[in-house]
Amino acid sequence: MTVQIKYCGCQSEEDYKLLIETKADLIGFIFAESRREVDPKNVNSWIEKYGKPKKLVGVFQNATLQKIKDVMNTVPIDIIQCHGTESIHQLKEIRNHCNKEIYKALPFGENIIEDITAYGKVSDAIIIDSVSQGRFGGTGIPFSWKEVPNMMKTAERLGILCFIAGGIKPENVSELLRQHPHGIDLSGGIEENGKKNVQKIETLERMIMS
C-alpha cells in the first residue's frame, strides 16, 4: 500500500504555491484558533491563482455547523477534518448537512483501539495525533509508534484509512514507515522559521519513495 501524504497548516500563498508542486495527496488548512489559522478568503484567492491539483482538507475544532458551511461556501474543500472533542452524533450531523468526507483526529492514549473502533464507523479516515501538556495536536512531539500496526489493522477492519500525526519529520520518518502507516500527516516537521521548506519536503519525500 502506498503511504498517503498530508501536509497540513498551509498558511500563506508561498506555502500553497510550494505544496501543490509536492507529492502530497492532501493539503490541509486550519480554520480553528491556532498560530496557523487562515482566513478562508485568502485561501480561496490562492486556489483561484494557482489552481487545485490536490485534495484540500479543512481542519476544524469543535466548530458549529454554520462555521463549517461558511468556510465551504468560500473554499472548495474536499474533506472536513474534526480535530476537537466532537461526538459521534456531531460527526453524523456534519456528514448529513455537508455531504463531504469526514476525517476525525483522535488523541493517542490507552483507549485508542476502542476510540478508532467507535469513531471509525462514522468517519472516512482517522488521524492519530499526540498529546503533550494537555495540548492535542500541534505539539511537534511524536507518541510511541509501537501501536501503529494494531491501529492500522483496526482501521482496515472498518474499511477506512488511518493517518499518523505528531512530531513527524525527515529525521524520524523512516522509523515510522517501518510500522506501515496508511498515511502520514505533517506540519511543523516540514517548516523552517514558520514556513514550509522545500529542502525538508524533498528530503522527506525521497525517504518515503525510496
XYZ file of C-alpha atoms in Angstrom:
210
model
C 0.000 0.000 0.000
C 1.301 3.448 -0.939
C 1.619 5.770 2.044
C -0.619 8.805 1.660
C 0.957 12.157 2.461
C -0.939 15.026 4.053
C 0.788 18.373 4.532
C -1.167 20.478 6.988
C -1.004 24.033 8.296
C -0.665 25.728 4.912
C -0.794 29.370 5.965
C 0.411 31.579 3.124
C 0.346 31.977 -0.634
C 4.019 30.974 -0.638
C 3.207 27.775 1.265
C 0.369 26.891 -1.092
C 2.413 27.511 -4.240
C 5.094 25.179 -2.865
C 2.790 22.432 -1.577
C 0.782 21.972 -4.772
C 4.048 21.027 -6.530
C 4.910 18.299 -3.999
C 3.960 14.630 -3.887
C 1.316 15.305 -1.237
C -2.082 13.689 -1.667
C -3.769 16.181 0.678
C -3.173 19.794 1.722
C -4.703 20.987 4.972
C -5.801 24.451 6.076
C -6.574 25.234 9.693
C -9.850 27.091 10.275
C -9.595 26.964 14.070
C -7.823 29.001 16.705
C -4.146 28.303 16.097
C -0.948 30.067 15.130
C -1.535 28.517 11.698
C -5.167 29.640 11.379
C -6.006 31.072 7.957
C -8.715 33.305 6.539
C -10.968 31.411 4.083
C -10.971 34.368 1.690
C -7.188 34.290 1.500
C -7.199 30.551 0.883
C -9.719 30.942 -1.930
C -7.586 33.623 -3.568
C -4.578 31.262 -3.614
C -6.668 28.499 -5.149
C -8.034 30.840 -7.812
C -4.486 31.961 -8.650
C -2.705 28.598 -8.697
C -5.445 26.015 -9.191
C -6.472 22.993 -7.134
C -4.352 19.974 -8.134
C -4.615 18.296 -4.711
C -7.426 17.298 -2.380
C -7.988 20.049 0.179
C -8.743 19.472 3.845
C -10.409 21.992 6.138
C -9.372 21.476 9.756
C -11.949 22.488 12.380
C -12.059 22.156 16.147
C -15.451 21.886 17.833
C -16.858 24.159 15.144
C -20.532 24.867 14.637
C -22.242 23.572 11.524
C -22.673 27.161 10.427
C -18.955 27.888 10.622
C -18.146 24.793 8.588
C -20.753 25.761 5.995
C -19.430 29.325 5.834
C -15.938 28.034 5.061
C -17.313 25.594 2.482
C -19.110 28.465 0.764
C -15.757 30.205 0.296
C -13.189 27.404 -0.022
C -13.685 24.303 -2.232
C -12.607 21.830 0.449
C -12.974 18.116 -0.235
C -12.607 16.828 3.320
C -13.734 18.091 6.723
C -11.268 17.227 9.485
C -12.644 17.410 13.016
C -9.764 17.939 15.415
C -11.555 18.543 18.679
C -13.782 16.653 21.085
C -16.605 16.223 18.597
C -19.003 13.405 19.459
C -20.103 10.619 17.139
C -23.517 12.304 16.941
C -21.887 15.582 15.856
C -19.913 13.821 13.133
C -23.127 12.298 11.798
C -24.730 15.746 11.759
C -21.777 17.229 9.879
C -21.846 14.435 7.323
C -25.619 14.727 6.804
C -25.532 18.502 6.337
C -22.236 18.947 4.469
C -22.000 15.861 2.232
C -18.206 15.702 2.446
C -15.674 13.120 3.545
C -15.063 13.286 7.297
C -11.665 12.743 8.922
C -11.601 12.509 12.726
C -8.453 13.241 14.702
C -8.068 11.267 17.911
C -5.523 11.722 20.706
C -3.226 8.773 21.245
C -3.888 7.070 24.571
C -4.529 3.755 26.257
C -8.042 3.505 24.762
C -7.018 4.315 21.198
C -8.165 1.000 19.687
C -11.625 1.428 21.231
C -11.737 5.043 20.035
C -10.800 4.087 16.474
C -13.467 1.375 16.506
C -16.150 3.797 17.679
C -15.290 6.835 15.549
C -14.230 4.807 12.526
C -17.845 3.815 11.936
C -18.779 7.430 11.165
C -15.524 8.624 9.556
C -13.732 8.068 6.258
C -10.329 8.232 7.932
C -8.837 8.566 11.389
C -5.832 10.717 12.273
C -3.952 9.751 15.419
C -2.200 12.742 16.977
C -0.117 13.218 20.093
C -0.977 14.944 23.338
C 1.571 16.952 25.303
C 0.989 19.071 28.406
C -2.742 18.953 27.776
C -2.434 20.105 24.158
C -3.894 17.899 21.440
C -2.236 18.391 18.076
C 0.443 20.836 17.013
C 2.777 19.613 19.750
C 5.659 18.609 17.490
C 6.168 15.589 19.739
C 5.626 12.016 18.491
C 3.827 9.383 20.519
C 5.039 5.777 20.785
C 4.722 4.238 17.325
C 4.797 0.626 18.559
C 0.986 0.555 18.473
C 0.762 1.718 14.851
C 0.346 -1.799 13.346
C -2.573 -2.553 15.681
C -4.179 0.775 14.837
C -3.833 0.083 11.111
C -5.419 -3.377 11.489
C -8.336 -1.882 13.400
C -8.892 0.740 10.695
C -8.636 -1.865 7.950
C -11.363 -3.965 9.581
C -13.584 -0.884 9.347
C -12.580 -0.207 5.742
C -11.028 3.192 6.481
C -7.595 4.821 6.417
C -5.539 5.717 9.469
C -3.012 8.566 9.371
C -0.292 9.207 11.934
C 0.474 12.778 13.005
C 2.556 14.458 15.672
C 6.276 15.152 15.571
C 6.978 13.508 12.206
C 9.979 14.929 10.340
C 12.605 13.781 7.818
C 14.890 12.697 10.658
C 12.456 10.126 12.077
C 10.050 9.243 9.256
C 11.959 6.042 8.399
C 11.220 4.695 11.874
C 7.515 5.365 11.378
C 7.425 3.906 7.870
C 8.678 0.589 9.253
C 5.331 0.364 11.083
C 3.450 0.644 7.751
C 1.001 3.500 8.390
C -1.675 4.159 5.793
C -0.773 7.838 5.800
C 1.357 10.474 7.485
C 0.326 13.997 8.439
C 2.974 16.705 8.829
C 3.042 20.411 9.541
C 5.902 21.700 11.686
C 8.176 18.866 10.562
C 8.446 20.409 7.096
C 8.820 24.008 8.260
C 11.729 26.358 8.754
C 11.042 29.596 10.635
C 7.297 29.049 10.338
C 7.296 28.498 6.575
C 7.054 25.291 4.593
C 10.577 24.387 3.473
C 11.311 22.845 0.085
C 14.523 21.124 1.204
C 12.802 19.394 4.124
C 9.923 18.324 1.895
C 12.237 16.948 -0.789
C 14.275 15.044 1.815
C 11.134 13.593 3.359
C 9.667 12.553 0.024
C 12.887 10.870 -1.086
C 12.775 8.767 2.063
C 9.117 7.859 1.563
C 9.537 6.973 -2.097
C 12.790 5.007 -1.669
